PDB file of C-alpha atoms and ligand atoms in Angstrom:
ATOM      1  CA  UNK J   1     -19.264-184.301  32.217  1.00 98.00           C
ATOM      2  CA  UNK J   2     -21.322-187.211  32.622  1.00 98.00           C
ATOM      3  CA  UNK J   3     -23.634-187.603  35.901  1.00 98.00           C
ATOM      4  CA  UNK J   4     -25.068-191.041  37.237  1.00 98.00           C
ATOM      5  CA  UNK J   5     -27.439-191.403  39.938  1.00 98.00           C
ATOM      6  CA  UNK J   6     -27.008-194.454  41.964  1.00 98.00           C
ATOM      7  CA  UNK J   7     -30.021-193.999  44.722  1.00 98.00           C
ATOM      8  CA  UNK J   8     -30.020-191.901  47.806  1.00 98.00           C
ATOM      9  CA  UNK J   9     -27.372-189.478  47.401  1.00 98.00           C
ATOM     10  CA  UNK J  10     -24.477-191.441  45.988  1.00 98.00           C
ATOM     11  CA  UNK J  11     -23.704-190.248  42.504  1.00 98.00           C
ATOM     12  CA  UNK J  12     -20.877-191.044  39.360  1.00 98.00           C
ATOM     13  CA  UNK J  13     -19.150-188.424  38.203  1.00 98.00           C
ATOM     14  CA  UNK J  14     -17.028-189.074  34.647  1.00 98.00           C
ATOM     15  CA  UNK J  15     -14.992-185.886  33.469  1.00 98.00           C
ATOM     16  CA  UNK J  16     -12.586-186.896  30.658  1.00 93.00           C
ATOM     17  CA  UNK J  17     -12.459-189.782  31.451  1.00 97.00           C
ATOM     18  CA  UNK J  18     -11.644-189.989  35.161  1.00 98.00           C
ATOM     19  CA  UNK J  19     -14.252-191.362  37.667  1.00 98.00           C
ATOM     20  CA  UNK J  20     -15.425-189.801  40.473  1.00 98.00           C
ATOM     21  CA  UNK J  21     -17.658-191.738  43.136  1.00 98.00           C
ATOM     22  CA  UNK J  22     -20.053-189.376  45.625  1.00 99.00           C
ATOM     23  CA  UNK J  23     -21.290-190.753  49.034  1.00 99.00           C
ATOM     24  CA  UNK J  24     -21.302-193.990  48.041  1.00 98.00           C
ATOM     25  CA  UNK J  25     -24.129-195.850  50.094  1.00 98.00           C
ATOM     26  CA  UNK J  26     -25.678-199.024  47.516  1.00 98.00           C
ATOM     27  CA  UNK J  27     -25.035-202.274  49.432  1.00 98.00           C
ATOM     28  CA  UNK J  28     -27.119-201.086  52.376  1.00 97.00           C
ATOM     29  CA  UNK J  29     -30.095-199.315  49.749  1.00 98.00           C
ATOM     30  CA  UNK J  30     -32.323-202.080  48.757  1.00 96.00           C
ATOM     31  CA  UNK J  31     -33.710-199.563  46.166  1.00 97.00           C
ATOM     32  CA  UNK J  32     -30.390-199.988  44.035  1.00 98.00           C
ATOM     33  CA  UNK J  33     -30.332-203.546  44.350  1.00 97.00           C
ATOM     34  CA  UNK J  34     -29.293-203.417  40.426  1.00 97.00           C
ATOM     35  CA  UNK J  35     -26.316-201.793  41.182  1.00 98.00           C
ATOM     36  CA  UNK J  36     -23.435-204.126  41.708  1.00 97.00           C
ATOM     37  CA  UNK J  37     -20.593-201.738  43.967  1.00 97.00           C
ATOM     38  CA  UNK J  38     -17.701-204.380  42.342  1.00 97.00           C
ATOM     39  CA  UNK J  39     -18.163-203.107  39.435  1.00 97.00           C
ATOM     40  CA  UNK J  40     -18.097-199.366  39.648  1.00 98.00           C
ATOM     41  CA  UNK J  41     -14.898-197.629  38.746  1.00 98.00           C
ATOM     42  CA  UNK J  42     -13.544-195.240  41.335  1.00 98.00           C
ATOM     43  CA  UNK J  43     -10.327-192.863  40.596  1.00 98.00           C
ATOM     44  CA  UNK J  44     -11.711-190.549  43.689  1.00 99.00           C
ATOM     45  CA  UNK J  45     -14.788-191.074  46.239  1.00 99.00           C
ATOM     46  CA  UNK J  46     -15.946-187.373  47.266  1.00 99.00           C
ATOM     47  CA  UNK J  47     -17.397-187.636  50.749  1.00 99.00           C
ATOM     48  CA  UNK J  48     -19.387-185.211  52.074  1.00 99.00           C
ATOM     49  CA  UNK J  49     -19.875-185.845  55.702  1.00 98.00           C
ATOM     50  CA  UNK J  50     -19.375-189.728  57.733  1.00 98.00           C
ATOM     51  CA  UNK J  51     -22.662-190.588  58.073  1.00 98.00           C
ATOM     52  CA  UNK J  52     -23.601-194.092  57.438  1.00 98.00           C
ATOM     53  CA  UNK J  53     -26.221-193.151  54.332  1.00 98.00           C
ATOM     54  CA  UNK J  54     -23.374-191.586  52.957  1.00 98.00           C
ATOM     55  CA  UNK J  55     -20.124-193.491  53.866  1.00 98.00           C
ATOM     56  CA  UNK J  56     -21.158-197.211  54.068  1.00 98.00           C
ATOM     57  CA  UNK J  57     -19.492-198.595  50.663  1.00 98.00           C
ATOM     58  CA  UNK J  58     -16.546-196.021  51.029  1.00 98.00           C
ATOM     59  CA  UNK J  59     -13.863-198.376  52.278  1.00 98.00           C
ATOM     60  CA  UNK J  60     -14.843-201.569  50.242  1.00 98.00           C
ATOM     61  CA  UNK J  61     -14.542-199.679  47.281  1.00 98.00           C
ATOM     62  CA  UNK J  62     -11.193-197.318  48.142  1.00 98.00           C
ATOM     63  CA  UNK J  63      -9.792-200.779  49.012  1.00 98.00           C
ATOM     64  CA  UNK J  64     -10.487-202.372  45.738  1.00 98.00           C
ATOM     65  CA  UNK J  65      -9.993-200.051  43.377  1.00 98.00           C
ATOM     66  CA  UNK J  66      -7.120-197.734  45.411  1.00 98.00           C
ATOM     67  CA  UNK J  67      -9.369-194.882  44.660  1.00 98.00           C
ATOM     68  CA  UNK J  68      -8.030-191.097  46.662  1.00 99.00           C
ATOM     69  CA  UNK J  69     -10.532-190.383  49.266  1.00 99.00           C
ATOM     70  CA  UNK J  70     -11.289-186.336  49.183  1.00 99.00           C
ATOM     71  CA  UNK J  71     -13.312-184.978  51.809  1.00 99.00           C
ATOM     72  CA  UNK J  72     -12.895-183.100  55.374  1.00 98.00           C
ATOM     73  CA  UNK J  73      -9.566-183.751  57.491  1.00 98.00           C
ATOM     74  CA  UNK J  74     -10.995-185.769  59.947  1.00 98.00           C
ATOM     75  CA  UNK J  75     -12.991-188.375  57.311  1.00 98.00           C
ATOM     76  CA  UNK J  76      -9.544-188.897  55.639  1.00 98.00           C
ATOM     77  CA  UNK J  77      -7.866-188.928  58.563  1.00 98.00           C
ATOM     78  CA  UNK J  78     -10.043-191.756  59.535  1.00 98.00           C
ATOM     79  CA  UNK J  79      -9.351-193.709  55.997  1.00 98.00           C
ATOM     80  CA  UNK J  80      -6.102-193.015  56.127  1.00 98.00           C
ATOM     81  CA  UNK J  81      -5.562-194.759  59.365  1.00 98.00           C
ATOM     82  CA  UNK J  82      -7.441-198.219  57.555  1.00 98.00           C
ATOM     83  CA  UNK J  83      -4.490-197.885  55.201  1.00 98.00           C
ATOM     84  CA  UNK J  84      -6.387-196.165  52.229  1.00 98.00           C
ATOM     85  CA  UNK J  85      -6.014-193.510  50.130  1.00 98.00           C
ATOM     86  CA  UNK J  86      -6.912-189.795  50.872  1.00 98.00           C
ATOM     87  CA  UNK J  87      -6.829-185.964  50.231  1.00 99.00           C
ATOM     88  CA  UNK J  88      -7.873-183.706  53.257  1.00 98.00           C
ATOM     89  CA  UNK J  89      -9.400-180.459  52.623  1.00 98.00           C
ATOM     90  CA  UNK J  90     -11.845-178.395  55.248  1.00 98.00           C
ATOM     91  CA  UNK J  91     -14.097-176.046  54.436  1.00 98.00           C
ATOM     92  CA  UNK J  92     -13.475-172.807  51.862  1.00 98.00           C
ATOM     93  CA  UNK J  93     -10.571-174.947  50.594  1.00 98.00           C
ATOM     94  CA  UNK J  94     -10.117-175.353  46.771  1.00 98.00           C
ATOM     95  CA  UNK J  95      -7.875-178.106  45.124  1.00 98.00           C
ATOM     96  CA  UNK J  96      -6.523-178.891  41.710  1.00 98.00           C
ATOM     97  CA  UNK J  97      -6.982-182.160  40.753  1.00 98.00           C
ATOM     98  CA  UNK J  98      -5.962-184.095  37.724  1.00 98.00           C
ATOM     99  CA  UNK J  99     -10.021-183.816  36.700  1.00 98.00           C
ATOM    100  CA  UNK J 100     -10.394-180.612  37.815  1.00 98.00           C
ATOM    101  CA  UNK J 101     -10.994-178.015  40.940  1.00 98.00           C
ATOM    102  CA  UNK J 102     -12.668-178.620  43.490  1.00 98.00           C
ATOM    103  CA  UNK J 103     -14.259-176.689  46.697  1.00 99.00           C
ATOM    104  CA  UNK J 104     -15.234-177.716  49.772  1.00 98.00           C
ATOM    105  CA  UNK J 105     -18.028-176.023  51.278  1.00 98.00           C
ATOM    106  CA  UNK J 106     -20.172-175.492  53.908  1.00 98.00           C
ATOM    107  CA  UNK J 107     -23.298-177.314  54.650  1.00 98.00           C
ATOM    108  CA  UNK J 108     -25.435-177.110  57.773  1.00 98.00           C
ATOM    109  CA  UNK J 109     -25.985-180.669  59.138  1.00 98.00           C
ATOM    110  CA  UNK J 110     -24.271-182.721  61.285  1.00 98.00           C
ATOM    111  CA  UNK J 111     -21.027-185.335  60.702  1.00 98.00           C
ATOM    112  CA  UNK J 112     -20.506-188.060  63.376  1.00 98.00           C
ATOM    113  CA  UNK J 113     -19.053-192.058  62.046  1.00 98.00           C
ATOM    114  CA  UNK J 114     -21.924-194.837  62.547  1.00 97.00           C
ATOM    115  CA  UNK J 115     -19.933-195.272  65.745  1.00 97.00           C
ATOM    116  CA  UNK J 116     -20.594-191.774  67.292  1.00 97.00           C
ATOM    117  CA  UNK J 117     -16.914-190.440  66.588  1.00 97.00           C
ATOM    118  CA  UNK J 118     -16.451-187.264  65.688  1.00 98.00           C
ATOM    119  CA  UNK J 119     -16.506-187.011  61.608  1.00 98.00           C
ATOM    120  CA  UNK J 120     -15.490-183.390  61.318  1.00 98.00           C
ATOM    121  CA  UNK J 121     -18.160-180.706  60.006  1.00 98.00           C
ATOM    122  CA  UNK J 122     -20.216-181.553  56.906  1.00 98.00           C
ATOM    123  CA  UNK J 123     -19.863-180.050  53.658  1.00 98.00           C
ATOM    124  CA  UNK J 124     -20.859-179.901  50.167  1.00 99.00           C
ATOM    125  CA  UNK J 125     -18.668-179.401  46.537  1.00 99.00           C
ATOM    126  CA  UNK J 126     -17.594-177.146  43.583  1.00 99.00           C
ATOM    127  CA  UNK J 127     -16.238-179.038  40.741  1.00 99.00           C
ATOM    128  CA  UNK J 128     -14.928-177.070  38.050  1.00 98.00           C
ATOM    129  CA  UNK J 129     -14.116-178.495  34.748  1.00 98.00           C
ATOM    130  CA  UNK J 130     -15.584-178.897  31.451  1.00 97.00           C
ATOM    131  CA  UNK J 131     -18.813-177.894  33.595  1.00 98.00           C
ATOM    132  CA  UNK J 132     -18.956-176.716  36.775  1.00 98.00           C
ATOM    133  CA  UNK J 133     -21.229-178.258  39.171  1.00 98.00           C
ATOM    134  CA  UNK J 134     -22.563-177.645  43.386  1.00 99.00           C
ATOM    135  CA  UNK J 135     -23.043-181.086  44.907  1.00 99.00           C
ATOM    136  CA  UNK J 136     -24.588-179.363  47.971  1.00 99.00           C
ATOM    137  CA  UNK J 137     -24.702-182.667  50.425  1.00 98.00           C
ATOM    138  CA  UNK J 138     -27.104-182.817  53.313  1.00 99.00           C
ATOM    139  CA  UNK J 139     -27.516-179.777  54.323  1.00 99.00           C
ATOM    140  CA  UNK J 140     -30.604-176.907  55.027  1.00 98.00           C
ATOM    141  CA  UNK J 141     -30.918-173.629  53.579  1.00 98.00           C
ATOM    142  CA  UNK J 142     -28.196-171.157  54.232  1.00 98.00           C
ATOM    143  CA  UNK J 143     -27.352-167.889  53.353  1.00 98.00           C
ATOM    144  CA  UNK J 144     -24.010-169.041  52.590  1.00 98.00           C
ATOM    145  CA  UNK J 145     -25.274-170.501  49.352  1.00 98.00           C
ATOM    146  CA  UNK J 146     -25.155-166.783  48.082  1.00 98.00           C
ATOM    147  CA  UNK J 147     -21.517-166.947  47.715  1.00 98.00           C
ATOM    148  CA  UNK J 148     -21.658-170.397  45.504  1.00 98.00           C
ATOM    149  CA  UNK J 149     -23.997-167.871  43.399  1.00 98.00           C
ATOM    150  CA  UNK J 150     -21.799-165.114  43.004  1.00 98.00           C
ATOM    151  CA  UNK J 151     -18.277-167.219  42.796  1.00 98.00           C
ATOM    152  CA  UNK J 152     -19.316-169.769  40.503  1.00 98.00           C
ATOM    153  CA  UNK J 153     -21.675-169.969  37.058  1.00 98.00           C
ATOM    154  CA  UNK J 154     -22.682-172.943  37.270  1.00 98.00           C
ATOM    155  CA  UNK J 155     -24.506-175.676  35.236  1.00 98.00           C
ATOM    156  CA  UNK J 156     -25.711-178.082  37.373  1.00 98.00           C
ATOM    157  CA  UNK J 157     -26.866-177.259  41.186  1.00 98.00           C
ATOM    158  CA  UNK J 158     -27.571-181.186  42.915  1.00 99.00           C
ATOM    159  CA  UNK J 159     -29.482-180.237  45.987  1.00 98.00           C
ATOM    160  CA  UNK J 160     -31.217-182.578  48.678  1.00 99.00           C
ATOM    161  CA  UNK J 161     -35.175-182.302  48.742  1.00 98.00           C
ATOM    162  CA  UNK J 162     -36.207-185.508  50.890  1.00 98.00           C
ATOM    163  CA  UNK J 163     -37.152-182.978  53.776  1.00 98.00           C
ATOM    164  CA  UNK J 164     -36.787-183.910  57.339  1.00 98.00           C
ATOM    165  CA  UNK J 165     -32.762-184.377  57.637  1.00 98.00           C
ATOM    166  CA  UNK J 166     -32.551-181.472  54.927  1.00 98.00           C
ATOM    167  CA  UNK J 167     -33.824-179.388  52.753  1.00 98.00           C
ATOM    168  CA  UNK J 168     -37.455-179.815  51.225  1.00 98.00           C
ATOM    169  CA  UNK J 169     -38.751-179.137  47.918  1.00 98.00           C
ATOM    170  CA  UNK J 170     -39.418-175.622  48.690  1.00 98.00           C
ATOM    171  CA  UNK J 171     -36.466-174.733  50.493  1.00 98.00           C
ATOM    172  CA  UNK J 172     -34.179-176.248  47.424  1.00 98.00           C
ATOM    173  CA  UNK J 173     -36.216-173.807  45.125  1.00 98.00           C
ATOM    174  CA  UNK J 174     -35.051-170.723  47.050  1.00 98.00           C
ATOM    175  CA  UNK J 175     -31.720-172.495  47.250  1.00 98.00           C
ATOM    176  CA  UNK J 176     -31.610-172.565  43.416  1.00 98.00           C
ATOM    177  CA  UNK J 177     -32.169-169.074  43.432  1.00 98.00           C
ATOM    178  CA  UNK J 178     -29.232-168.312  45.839  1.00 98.00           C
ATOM    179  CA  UNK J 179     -26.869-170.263  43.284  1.00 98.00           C
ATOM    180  CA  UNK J 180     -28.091-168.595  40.697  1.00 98.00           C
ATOM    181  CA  UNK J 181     -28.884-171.930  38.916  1.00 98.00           C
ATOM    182  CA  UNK J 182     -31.739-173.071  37.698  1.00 97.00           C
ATOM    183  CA  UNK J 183     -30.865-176.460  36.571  1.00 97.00           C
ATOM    184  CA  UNK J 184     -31.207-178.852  39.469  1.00 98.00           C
ATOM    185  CA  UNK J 185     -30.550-182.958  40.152  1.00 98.00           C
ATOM    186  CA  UNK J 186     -32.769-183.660  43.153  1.00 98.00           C
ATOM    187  CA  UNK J 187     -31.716-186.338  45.284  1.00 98.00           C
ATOM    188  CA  UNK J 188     -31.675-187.751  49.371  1.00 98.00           C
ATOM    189  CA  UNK J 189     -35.291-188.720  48.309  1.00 98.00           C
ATOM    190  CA  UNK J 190     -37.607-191.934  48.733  1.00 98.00           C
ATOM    191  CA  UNK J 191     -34.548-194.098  49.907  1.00 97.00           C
ATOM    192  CA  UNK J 192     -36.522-194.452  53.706  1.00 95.00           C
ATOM    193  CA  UNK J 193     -39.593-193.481  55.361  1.00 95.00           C
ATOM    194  CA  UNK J 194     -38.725-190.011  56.727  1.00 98.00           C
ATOM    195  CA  UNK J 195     -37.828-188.863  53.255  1.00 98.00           C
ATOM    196  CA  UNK J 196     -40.135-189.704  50.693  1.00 98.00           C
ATOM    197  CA  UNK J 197     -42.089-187.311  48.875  1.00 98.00           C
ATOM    198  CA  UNK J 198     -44.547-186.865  45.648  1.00 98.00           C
ATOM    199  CA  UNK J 199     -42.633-186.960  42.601  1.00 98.00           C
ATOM    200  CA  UNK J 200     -44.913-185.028  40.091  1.00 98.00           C
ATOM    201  CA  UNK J 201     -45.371-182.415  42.998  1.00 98.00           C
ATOM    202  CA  UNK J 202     -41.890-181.360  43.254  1.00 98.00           C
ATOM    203  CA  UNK J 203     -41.178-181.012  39.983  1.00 98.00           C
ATOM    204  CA  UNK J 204     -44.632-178.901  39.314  1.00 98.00           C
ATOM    205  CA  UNK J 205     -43.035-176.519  42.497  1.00 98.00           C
ATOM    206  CA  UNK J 206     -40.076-176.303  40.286  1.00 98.00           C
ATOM    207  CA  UNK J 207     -41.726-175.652  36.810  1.00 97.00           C
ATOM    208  CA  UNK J 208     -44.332-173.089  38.407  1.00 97.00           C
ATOM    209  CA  UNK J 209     -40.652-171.090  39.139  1.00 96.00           C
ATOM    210  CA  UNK J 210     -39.805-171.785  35.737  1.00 95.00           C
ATOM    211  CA  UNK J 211     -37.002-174.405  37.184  1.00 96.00           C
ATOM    212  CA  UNK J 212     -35.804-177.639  36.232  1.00 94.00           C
ATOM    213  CA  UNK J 213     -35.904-180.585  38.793  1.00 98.00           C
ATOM    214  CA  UNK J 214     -34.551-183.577  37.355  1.00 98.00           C
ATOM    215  CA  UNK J 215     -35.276-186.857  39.124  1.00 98.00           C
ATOM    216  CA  UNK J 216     -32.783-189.675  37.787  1.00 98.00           C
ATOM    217  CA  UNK J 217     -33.938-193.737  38.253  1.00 98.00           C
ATOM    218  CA  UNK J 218     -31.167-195.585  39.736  1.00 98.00           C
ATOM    219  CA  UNK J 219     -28.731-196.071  37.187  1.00 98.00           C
ATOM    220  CA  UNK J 220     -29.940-193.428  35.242  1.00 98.00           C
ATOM    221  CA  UNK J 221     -27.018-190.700  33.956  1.00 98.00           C
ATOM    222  CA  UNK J 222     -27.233-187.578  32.485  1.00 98.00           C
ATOM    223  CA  UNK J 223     -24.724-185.099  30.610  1.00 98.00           C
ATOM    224  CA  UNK J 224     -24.091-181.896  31.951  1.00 98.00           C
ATOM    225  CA  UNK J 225     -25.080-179.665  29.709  1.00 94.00           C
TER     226      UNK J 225
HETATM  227 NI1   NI K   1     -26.401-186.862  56.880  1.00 85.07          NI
HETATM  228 MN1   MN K   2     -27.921-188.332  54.584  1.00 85.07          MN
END
């Protein structure tokens, strides 16, 4: 399982070949200028919840490359109605899909379109297959996150730690904890004002809990190990 970072919190996911988009939101980052949204393959787009920083490139790219839309009923519901693609789940849900299973789960934030209409209730993802991975979305610290721990072993935890519209740096820590992973992808960082934070400072929080916080550039990827 392969893992590229394409700014904010839209990530590539490539498991055996199939490719998985997350929250796609590039055109609208000027921070991943580089990245050129024609370009990137798309079997599935995993959306977490409809807003804009995490939706905007969604349809352009379903549209294009005919891509199966998975997240909550009421975001597919939505895409479906453009004519596109999609697989509606809702929260505790799991799926098999040809790349493997996945989970919806819950996140605590909020889920309206750009437009103000209602986008459901936001949620993160379990992928399970070669590795098995918690793309948590936005979201705070919740207790819920126990139950990822105890249900899942997994290898890679990617956790928000911008602050203000989620979790922080600390917060993700004890997250990590709750997962029972100590391998984590940072990301919903830098992309604006409200969520940038010091770099070298969040990872030494991390290491001084003998954690891992990874911080990919923009195009960056990484194997899950
Ligand atoms: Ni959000
Ligand atoms: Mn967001």
């Amino acid at each position: 399982m392969k893992v590229t970072f394409y700014g904010h919190a839209s990530l590539g996911i490539e498991i055996n070949g199939k490719h998985i988009l997350v929250d796609p939101f590039i055109s609208g980052n000027e921070k991943a200028a580089s990245i050129d949204i024609d370009e990137l393959r798309a079997d599935y787009i995993l959306v977490t919840h409809a807003h804009q920083d995490h939706i905007l490139d969604v349809e352009a790219i379903a549209k294009r490359t005919g891509a199966v839309i998975v997240s909550n009923y009421e975001i597919v519901v939505h895409y479906q109605n453009l004519g596109l693609n999609g697989h509606p789940m809702n929260h505790g849900g799991s799926w098999q899909f040809d790349f493997g299973r996945v989970k919806y789960v819950n996140a605590i934030h909020t889920s309206s379109f750009p437009d103000g209409t209602y986008g459901g209730q936001p949620g993160g993802f379990v992928i399970e297959a070669d590795k098995t991975i918690y793309i948590a979305g936005d979201t705070a610290l919740t207790y819920d996150m126990k139950l990822i721990g105890k249900q899942f072993d997994l290898d890679l935890v990617i956790l928000p730690i911008g602050d203000n519209f989620t979790m922080g740096v600390e917060d993700a820590i004890i997250a990590s904890n709750y997962v029972k992973c100590d391998n984590v992808l940072g990301y919903h960082y830098d992309t604006f004002g409200y969520i940038e934070i010091d770099k070298p400072k969040a990872k030494a929080k991390f290491d001084s809990q003998l954690k891992s916080l990874k911080l990919l550039n923009i195009g960056e990827s990484m194997m899950v190990k």
